[in-house]
Amino acid sequence: MKLLFLACLSPKTGNHTTAERIRSHIESAGHTCELRDAADFQSPAEVANLVSGNPPFEAALAIHLFRAGRLLLDVHVPFGVIFGGTDINEDVKVEQKRVVMEQVLLKARFAVAFTDKLKEEAELFSLSQSSKIYVQPQGIQTDVTEKFCWREFLRSSGVSSERLDELRVFLLVCGLRRVKDPLYLVQVFSEWRRQDPLNVFVIIGPKIDPVLSAEVQAAVQRTAGVFLAQERSQQELHAAMKRCFAVVNSSVSEGMSAAILEAMDLGVPVLARNIPGNAAVVQHEFTGLLYSSPQRLILATRWGQWTVGKLHVLSKALHYATFLMQL
């Protein structure tokens, strides 16, 4: 089968990684899968022309009900959609987008949600299509390069200390866009660092939103103990994650965070904002820590029964199993 696969392919983002992994899985099953960036198309008509080319595509798949799914409304081949997270959690609140997404679900052969919670949210605005929504946790794969120097990574990020190897580095892995809320924890970590100089907060990810990226850069420059690292390859990023003290998530909305899954696969502690997408993955005080405010995160990690030190030891021992993607 020749399959067209549409997704948002901004470099070094979770969407791009997920799409590449699914494409590889489809091709390993013996099919031809052409992965294209949804941003390359202006209208459904363009995609319809592509699909009907010579030789034509026999089916299509899209990640994100609005950004990519809407481009399949004019195709005359069966297609499926995979919820991205922001489509169901955020875009559905916009009437114009919701109408389009309802049309996509109506025409789609099937839809995939990474979590039960995401399926439940989707059913709230499209009950008539609930029978075609399936839950399938996404898969992850980590690959740590051996050619990685932790001290060089810290220094290149602006971290200077005579005790580099003793630092407790909390790593926020995210693309710089509003839904990831990268500034959410900046102030409390800076205050914590003033009390204990060994605590460091490092943000790393692609600069997707230019305006927000400038805000983050400005905040980092004026805030002690908070640093912005340059983008790294996937292998280098996984090496940095494996070496850090804990991986942090501060998103306003998530479908299923690849960074959280990767941290678990690497045996690294996870501190995640308590939102439905994260709560579907992180079991509080067992496979990670869920927090509802910046202050609660710091209080819990410093004084609570579930200390960061305990989290670190148990997370290493529990080593979360990898999910498998099967379409």
GROMACS .gro file of C-alpha atoms in nm:
model
  327
    1MET     CA    1   0.000   0.000   0.000
    2LYS     CA    2   0.117   0.351  -0.083
    3LEU     CA    3   0.033   0.584   0.205
    4LEU     CA    4   0.051   0.964   0.237
    5PHE     CA    5   0.137   1.074   0.591
    6LEU     CA    6   0.084   1.440   0.691
    7ALA     CA    7   0.222   1.592   1.010
    8CYS     CA    8   0.373   1.914   1.145
    9LEU     CA    9   0.742   1.856   1.091
   10SER     CA   10   0.918   2.143   1.266
   11PRO     CA   11   1.274   2.017   1.321
   12LYS     CA   12   1.361   1.852   1.653
   13THR     CA   13   1.008   1.855   1.791
   14GLY     CA   14   0.807   1.577   1.950
   15ASN     CA   15   0.565   1.574   1.656
   16HIS     CA   16   0.850   1.524   1.411
   17THR     CA   17   1.000   1.243   1.617
   18THR     CA   18   0.664   1.070   1.656
   19ALA     CA   19   0.587   1.099   1.284
   20GLU     CA   20   0.924   0.955   1.184
   21ARG     CA   21   0.878   0.664   1.424
   22ILE     CA   22   0.531   0.583   1.288
   23ARG     CA   23   0.655   0.613   0.930
   24SER     CA   24   0.934   0.367   1.006
   25HIS     CA   25   0.687   0.127   1.164
   26ILE     CA   26   0.454   0.142   0.862
   27GLU     CA   27   0.739   0.081   0.618
   28SER     CA   28   0.874  -0.208   0.826
   29ALA     CA   29   0.532  -0.370   0.778
   30GLY     CA   30   0.593  -0.366   0.402
   31HIS     CA   31   0.409  -0.051   0.295
   32THR     CA   32   0.531   0.265   0.121
   33CYS     CA   33   0.487   0.572   0.340
   34GLU     CA   34   0.560   0.923   0.216
   35LEU     CA   35   0.588   1.166   0.508
   36ARG     CA   36   0.510   1.528   0.419
   37ASP     CA   37   0.499   1.849   0.622
   38ALA     CA   38   0.144   1.983   0.657
   39ALA     CA   39   0.289   2.335   0.640
   40ASP     CA   40   0.386   2.275   0.276
   41PHE     CA   41   0.021   2.273   0.168
   42GLN     CA   42  -0.216   2.569   0.152
   43SER     CA   43  -0.544   2.387   0.091
   44PRO     CA   44  -0.714   2.045   0.083
   45ALA     CA   45  -0.727   2.072  -0.296
   46GLU     CA   46  -0.346   2.063  -0.317
   47VAL     CA   47  -0.336   1.742  -0.114
   48ALA     CA   48  -0.618   1.591  -0.322
   49ASN     CA   49  -0.416   1.658  -0.640
   50LEU     CA   50  -0.110   1.495  -0.483
   51VAL     CA   51  -0.306   1.189  -0.374
   52SER     CA   52  -0.458   1.137  -0.719
   53GLY     CA   53  -0.123   1.162  -0.897
   54ASN     CA   54   0.046   0.889  -1.098
   55PRO     CA   55   0.089   0.649  -0.931
   56PRO     CA   56  -0.183   0.749  -0.686
   57PHE     CA   57  -0.179   0.707  -0.310
   58GLU     CA   58  -0.410   0.438  -0.176
   59ALA     CA   59  -0.465   0.578   0.175
   60ALA     CA   60  -0.363   0.866   0.401
   61LEU     CA   61  -0.282   0.936   0.766
   62ALA     CA   62  -0.247   1.261   0.960
   63ILE     CA   63  -0.124   1.370   1.302
   64HIS     CA   64  -0.333   1.656   1.448
   65LEU     CA   65  -0.700   1.681   1.367
   66PHE     CA   66  -0.688   2.045   1.256
   67ARG     CA   67  -0.341   2.130   1.131
   68ALA     CA   68  -0.303   1.817   0.916
   69GLY     CA   69  -0.642   1.645   0.920
   70ARG     CA   70  -0.825   1.933   0.751
   71LEU     CA   71  -0.599   1.891   0.448
   72LEU     CA   72  -0.749   1.547   0.384
   73LEU     CA   73  -1.110   1.662   0.350
   74ASP     CA   74  -1.102   1.652  -0.033
   75VAL     CA   75  -0.916   1.322  -0.081
   76HIS     CA   76  -1.103   1.022  -0.223
   77VAL     CA   77  -0.906   0.754  -0.042
   78PRO     CA   78  -0.962   0.619   0.312
   79PHE     CA   79  -0.769   0.801   0.582
   80GLY     CA   80  -0.710   0.798   0.956
   81VAL     CA   81  -0.609   1.067   1.203
   82ILE     CA   82  -0.397   1.066   1.517
   83PHE     CA   83  -0.481   1.325   1.781
   84GLY     CA   84  -0.188   1.554   1.851
   85GLY     CA   85  -0.302   1.685   2.189
   86THR     CA   86  -0.345   2.057   2.124
   87ASP     CA   87  -0.620   1.979   1.872
   88ILE     CA   88  -0.841   1.819   2.139
   89ASN     CA   89  -0.720   2.021   2.439
   90GLU     CA   90  -0.693   2.368   2.284
   91ASP     CA   91  -0.817   2.403   1.924
   92VAL     CA   92  -1.156   2.255   2.006
   93LYS     CA   93  -1.227   2.572   2.209
   94VAL     CA   94  -1.225   2.776   1.886
   95GLU     CA   95  -1.561   2.743   1.708
   96GLN     CA   96  -1.419   2.774   1.356
   97LYS     CA   97  -1.159   2.506   1.418
   98ARG     CA   98  -1.403   2.278   1.599
   99VAL     CA   99  -1.640   2.274   1.301
  100VAL     CA  100  -1.356   2.171   1.070
  101MET     CA  101  -1.234   1.901   1.310
  102GLU     CA  102  -1.586   1.756   1.334
  103GLN     CA  103  -1.587   1.727   0.953
  104VAL     CA  104  -1.252   1.550   0.961
  105LEU     CA  105  -1.369   1.299   1.223
  106LEU     CA  106  -1.690   1.239   1.032
  107LYS     CA  107  -1.499   1.148   0.715
  108ALA     CA  108  -1.206   0.964   0.876
  109ARG     CA  109  -1.204   0.584   0.876
  110PHE     CA  110  -1.054   0.581   1.227
  111ALA     CA  111  -0.892   0.807   1.487
  112VAL     CA  112  -0.619   0.729   1.739
  113ALA     CA  113  -0.579   0.881   2.086
  114PHE     CA  114  -0.263   0.819   2.285
  115THR     CA  115  -0.453   0.807   2.617
  116ASP     CA  116  -0.799   0.719   2.749
  117LYS     CA  117  -0.833   1.076   2.874
  118LEU     CA  118  -0.769   1.221   2.529
  119LYS     CA  119  -1.034   0.990   2.385
  120GLU     CA  120  -1.280   1.104   2.650
  121GLU     CA  121  -1.211   1.470   2.568
  122ALA     CA  122  -1.258   1.402   2.196
  123GLU     CA  123  -1.591   1.230   2.262
  124LEU     CA  124  -1.720   1.539   2.443
  125PHE     CA  125  -1.743   1.730   2.116
  126SER     CA  126  -1.801   1.438   1.880
  127LEU     CA  127  -2.006   1.170   2.055
  128SER     CA  128  -2.145   1.038   1.727
  129GLN     CA  129  -1.793   0.941   1.616
  130SER     CA  130  -1.675   0.780   1.941
  131SER     CA  131  -1.691   0.426   1.798
  132LYS     CA  132  -1.412   0.504   1.552
  133ILE     CA  133  -1.171   0.643   1.817
  134TYR     CA  134  -0.913   0.391   1.940
  135VAL     CA  135  -0.664   0.427   2.226
  136GLN     CA  136  -0.305   0.332   2.145
  137PRO     CA  137  -0.018   0.460   2.364
  138GLN     CA  138   0.262   0.597   2.151
  139GLY     CA  139   0.603   0.437   2.131
  140ILE     CA  140   0.943   0.585   2.203
  141GLN     CA  141   1.300   0.491   2.136
  142THR     CA  142   1.606   0.644   2.302
  143ASP     CA  143   1.956   0.650   2.160
  144VAL     CA  144   2.239   0.795   2.370
  145THR     CA  145   2.558   0.899   2.194
  146GLU     CA  146   2.886   0.803   2.354
  147LYS     CA  147   3.047   1.119   2.216
  148PHE     CA  148   2.894   1.354   2.470
  149CYS     CA  149   3.069   1.568   2.730
  150TRP     CA  150   2.844   1.675   3.017
  151ARG     CA  151   3.080   1.946   3.138
  152GLU     CA  152   3.107   2.094   2.788
  153PHE     CA  153   2.726   2.088   2.756
  154LEU     CA  154   2.688   2.283   3.081
  155ARG     CA  155   2.959   2.536   2.998
  156SER     CA  156   2.819   2.597   2.648
  157SER     CA  157   2.482   2.661   2.811
  158GLY     CA  158   2.634   2.932   3.030
  159VAL     CA  159   2.665   2.728   3.350
  160SER     CA  160   2.985   2.811   3.537
  161SER     CA  161   3.080   2.646   3.864
  162GLU     CA  162   3.382   2.488   4.025
  163ARG     CA  163   3.151   2.200   4.120
  164LEU     CA  164   3.001   2.112   3.780
  165ASP     CA  165   2.989   1.741   3.856
  166GLU     CA  166   2.794   1.803   4.177
  167LEU     CA  167   2.521   2.019   4.025
  168ARG     CA  168   2.159   1.902   4.034
  169VAL     CA  169   2.048   1.993   3.684
  170PHE     CA  170   1.673   2.007   3.621
  171LEU     CA  171   1.624   1.986   3.244
  172LEU     CA  172   1.315   2.125   3.071
  173VAL     CA  173   1.294   1.967   2.726
  174CYS     CA  174   1.045   2.147   2.502
  175GLY     CA  175   0.998   2.346   2.186
  176LEU     CA  176   0.973   2.715   2.272
  177ARG     CA  177   0.602   2.780   2.219
  178ARG     CA  178   0.321   2.901   2.443
  179VAL     CA  179   0.158   2.565   2.506
  180LYS     CA  180   0.483   2.438   2.663
  181ASP     CA  181   0.494   2.736   2.905
  182PRO     CA  182   0.875   2.735   2.939
  183LEU     CA  183   0.876   3.038   3.174
  184TYR     CA  184   0.639   2.877   3.426
  185LEU     CA  185   0.913   2.759   3.664
  186VAL     CA  186   1.186   3.013   3.597
  187GLN     CA  187   1.133   3.235   3.900
  188VAL     CA  188   1.092   2.961   4.161
  189PHE     CA  189   1.399   2.775   4.041
  190SER     CA  190   1.601   3.096   4.052
  191GLU     CA  191   1.490   3.157   4.411
  192TRP     CA  192   1.571   2.797   4.502
  193ARG     CA  193   1.914   2.827   4.346
  194ARG     CA  194   1.992   3.132   4.560
  195GLN     CA  195   1.931   2.916   4.865
  196ASP     CA  196   2.122   2.619   4.725
  197PRO     CA  197   2.375   2.700   4.447
  198LEU     CA  198   2.386   2.336   4.337
  199ASN     CA  199   2.037   2.357   4.183
  200VAL     CA  200   2.035   2.457   3.814
  201PHE     CA  201   1.745   2.489   3.570
  202VAL     CA  202   1.828   2.438   3.200
  203ILE     CA  203   1.579   2.483   2.915
  204ILE     CA  204   1.654   2.311   2.584
  205GLY     CA  205   1.451   2.289   2.266
  206PRO     CA  206   1.394   2.442   1.922
  207LYS     CA  207   1.287   2.807   1.894
  208ILE     CA  208   0.948   2.752   1.732
  209ASP     CA  209   0.775   3.075   1.840
  210PRO     CA  210   1.013   3.368   1.768
  211VAL     CA  211   0.835   3.607   2.005
  212LEU     CA  212   0.830   3.363   2.296
  213SER     CA  213   1.188   3.257   2.221
  214ALA     CA  214   1.298   3.618   2.263
  215GLU     CA  215   1.107   3.638   2.592
  216VAL     CA  216   1.277   3.323   2.719
  217GLN     CA  217   1.619   3.452   2.614
  218ALA     CA  218   1.557   3.780   2.796
  219ALA     CA  219   1.431   3.601   3.109
  220VAL     CA  220   1.735   3.375   3.116
  221GLN     CA  221   1.975   3.668   3.087
  222ARG     CA  222   1.827   3.846   3.387
  223THR     CA  223   1.757   3.540   3.605
  224ALA     CA  224   2.025   3.366   3.811
  225GLY     CA  225   2.041   2.989   3.796
  226VAL     CA  226   1.835   2.955   3.478
  227PHE     CA  227   1.999   2.876   3.143
  228LEU     CA  228   1.899   2.822   2.780
  229ALA     CA  229   2.091   2.549   2.600
  230GLN     CA  230   2.147   2.532   2.227
  231GLU     CA  231   1.959   2.268   2.031
  232ARG     CA  232   2.127   1.929   2.011
  233SER     CA  233   2.084   1.619   1.799
  234GLN     CA  234   1.844   1.356   1.932
  235GLN     CA  235   2.133   1.138   2.048
  236GLU     CA  236   2.300   1.428   2.229
  237LEU     CA  237   1.970   1.535   2.384
  238HIS     CA  238   1.914   1.185   2.519
  239ALA     CA  239   2.267   1.187   2.658
  240ALA     CA  240   2.198   1.515   2.838
  241MET     CA  241   1.869   1.379   2.972
  242LYS     CA  242   2.038   1.067   3.101
  243ARG     CA  243   2.299   1.276   3.282
  244CYS     CA  244   2.064   1.534   3.437
  245PHE     CA  245   1.912   1.510   3.785
  246ALA     CA  246   1.550   1.524   3.665
  247VAL     CA  247   1.352   1.600   3.349
  248VAL     CA  248   1.084   1.865   3.398
  249ASN     CA  249   0.758   1.924   3.211
  250SER     CA  250   0.566   2.253   3.250
  251SER     CA  251   0.318   2.230   2.962
  252VAL     CA  252  -0.029   2.377   2.966
  253SER     CA  253  -0.147   2.095   2.741
  254GLU     CA  254  -0.005   1.759   2.628
  255GLY     CA  255  -0.131   1.466   2.424
  256MET     CA  256   0.141   1.235   2.545
  257SER     CA  257   0.481   1.395   2.605
  258ALA     CA  258   0.761   1.220   2.419
  259ALA     CA  259   1.016   1.384   2.651
  260ILE     CA  260   0.849   1.228   2.955
  261LEU     CA  261   0.842   0.884   2.794
  262GLU     CA  262   1.205   0.919   2.688
  263ALA     CA  263   1.310   1.022   3.039
  264MET     CA  264   1.132   0.718   3.183
  265ASP     CA  265   1.297   0.491   2.929
  266LEU     CA  266   1.634   0.637   3.027
  267GLY     CA  267   1.560   0.583   3.397
  268VAL     CA  268   1.557   0.956   3.474
  269PRO     CA  269   1.320   1.115   3.732
  270VAL     CA  270   1.024   1.306   3.590
  271LEU     CA  271   0.866   1.616   3.744
  272ALA     CA  272   0.552   1.691   3.541
  273ARG     CA  273   0.283   1.955   3.559
  274ASN     CA  274  -0.046   1.798   3.668
  275ILE     CA  275  -0.248   1.813   3.346
  276PRO     CA  276  -0.454   1.527   3.195
  277GLY     CA  277  -0.197   1.427   2.932
  278ASN     CA  278   0.080   1.399   3.192
  279ALA     CA  279  -0.137   1.234   3.458
  280ALA     CA  280  -0.218   0.962   3.202
  281VAL     CA  281   0.151   0.871   3.191
  282VAL     CA  282   0.302   0.964   3.528
  283GLN     CA  283   0.180   0.778   3.833
  284HIS     CA  284   0.227   1.029   4.114
  285GLU     CA  285   0.493   0.934   4.368
  286PHE     CA  286   0.562   0.607   4.188
  287THR     CA  287   0.693   0.672   3.836
  288GLY     CA  288   0.732   1.046   3.884
  289LEU     CA  289   0.601   1.354   4.056
  290LEU     CA  290   0.299   1.559   3.946
  291TYR     CA  291   0.280   1.919   4.066
  292SER     CA  292   0.000   2.177   4.044
  293SER     CA  293   0.202   2.498   4.093
  294PRO     CA  294   0.567   2.609   4.087
  295GLN     CA  295   0.566   2.652   4.465
  296ARG     CA  296   0.426   2.305   4.520
  297LEU     CA  297   0.696   2.156   4.303
  298ILE     CA  298   0.971   2.316   4.507
  299LEU     CA  299   0.805   2.241   4.841
  300ALA     CA  300   0.747   1.880   4.749
  301THR     CA  301   1.099   1.824   4.625
  302ARG     CA  302   1.259   1.997   4.925
  303TRP     CA  303   1.045   1.910   5.225
  304GLY     CA  304   0.776   1.664   5.127
  305GLN     CA  305   0.770   1.295   5.196
  306TRP     CA  306   0.839   1.247   4.827
  307THR     CA  307   1.178   1.419   4.806
  308VAL     CA  308   1.372   1.459   4.484
  309GLY     CA  309   1.643   1.238   4.624
  310LYS     CA  310   1.394   0.960   4.684
  311LEU     CA  311   1.244   1.022   4.341
  312HIS     CA  312   1.584   0.986   4.184
  313VAL     CA  313   1.661   0.654   4.353
  314LEU     CA  314   1.320   0.496   4.287
  315SER     CA  315   1.302   0.619   3.931
  316LYS     CA  316   1.631   0.449   3.857
  317ALA     CA  317   1.508   0.130   4.018
  318LEU     CA  318   1.169   0.125   3.848
  319HIS     CA  319   1.302   0.208   3.497
  320TYR     CA  320   0.976   0.262   3.312
  321ALA     CA  321   0.904   0.015   3.029
  322THR     CA  322   0.884   0.142   2.671
  323PHE     CA  323   0.542   0.173   2.508
  324LEU     CA  324   0.496   0.004   2.171
  325MET     CA  325   0.321   0.173   1.883
  326GLN     CA  326   0.102  -0.061   1.677
  327LEU     CA  327  -0.117   0.078   1.403
   0.00000   0.00000   0.00000
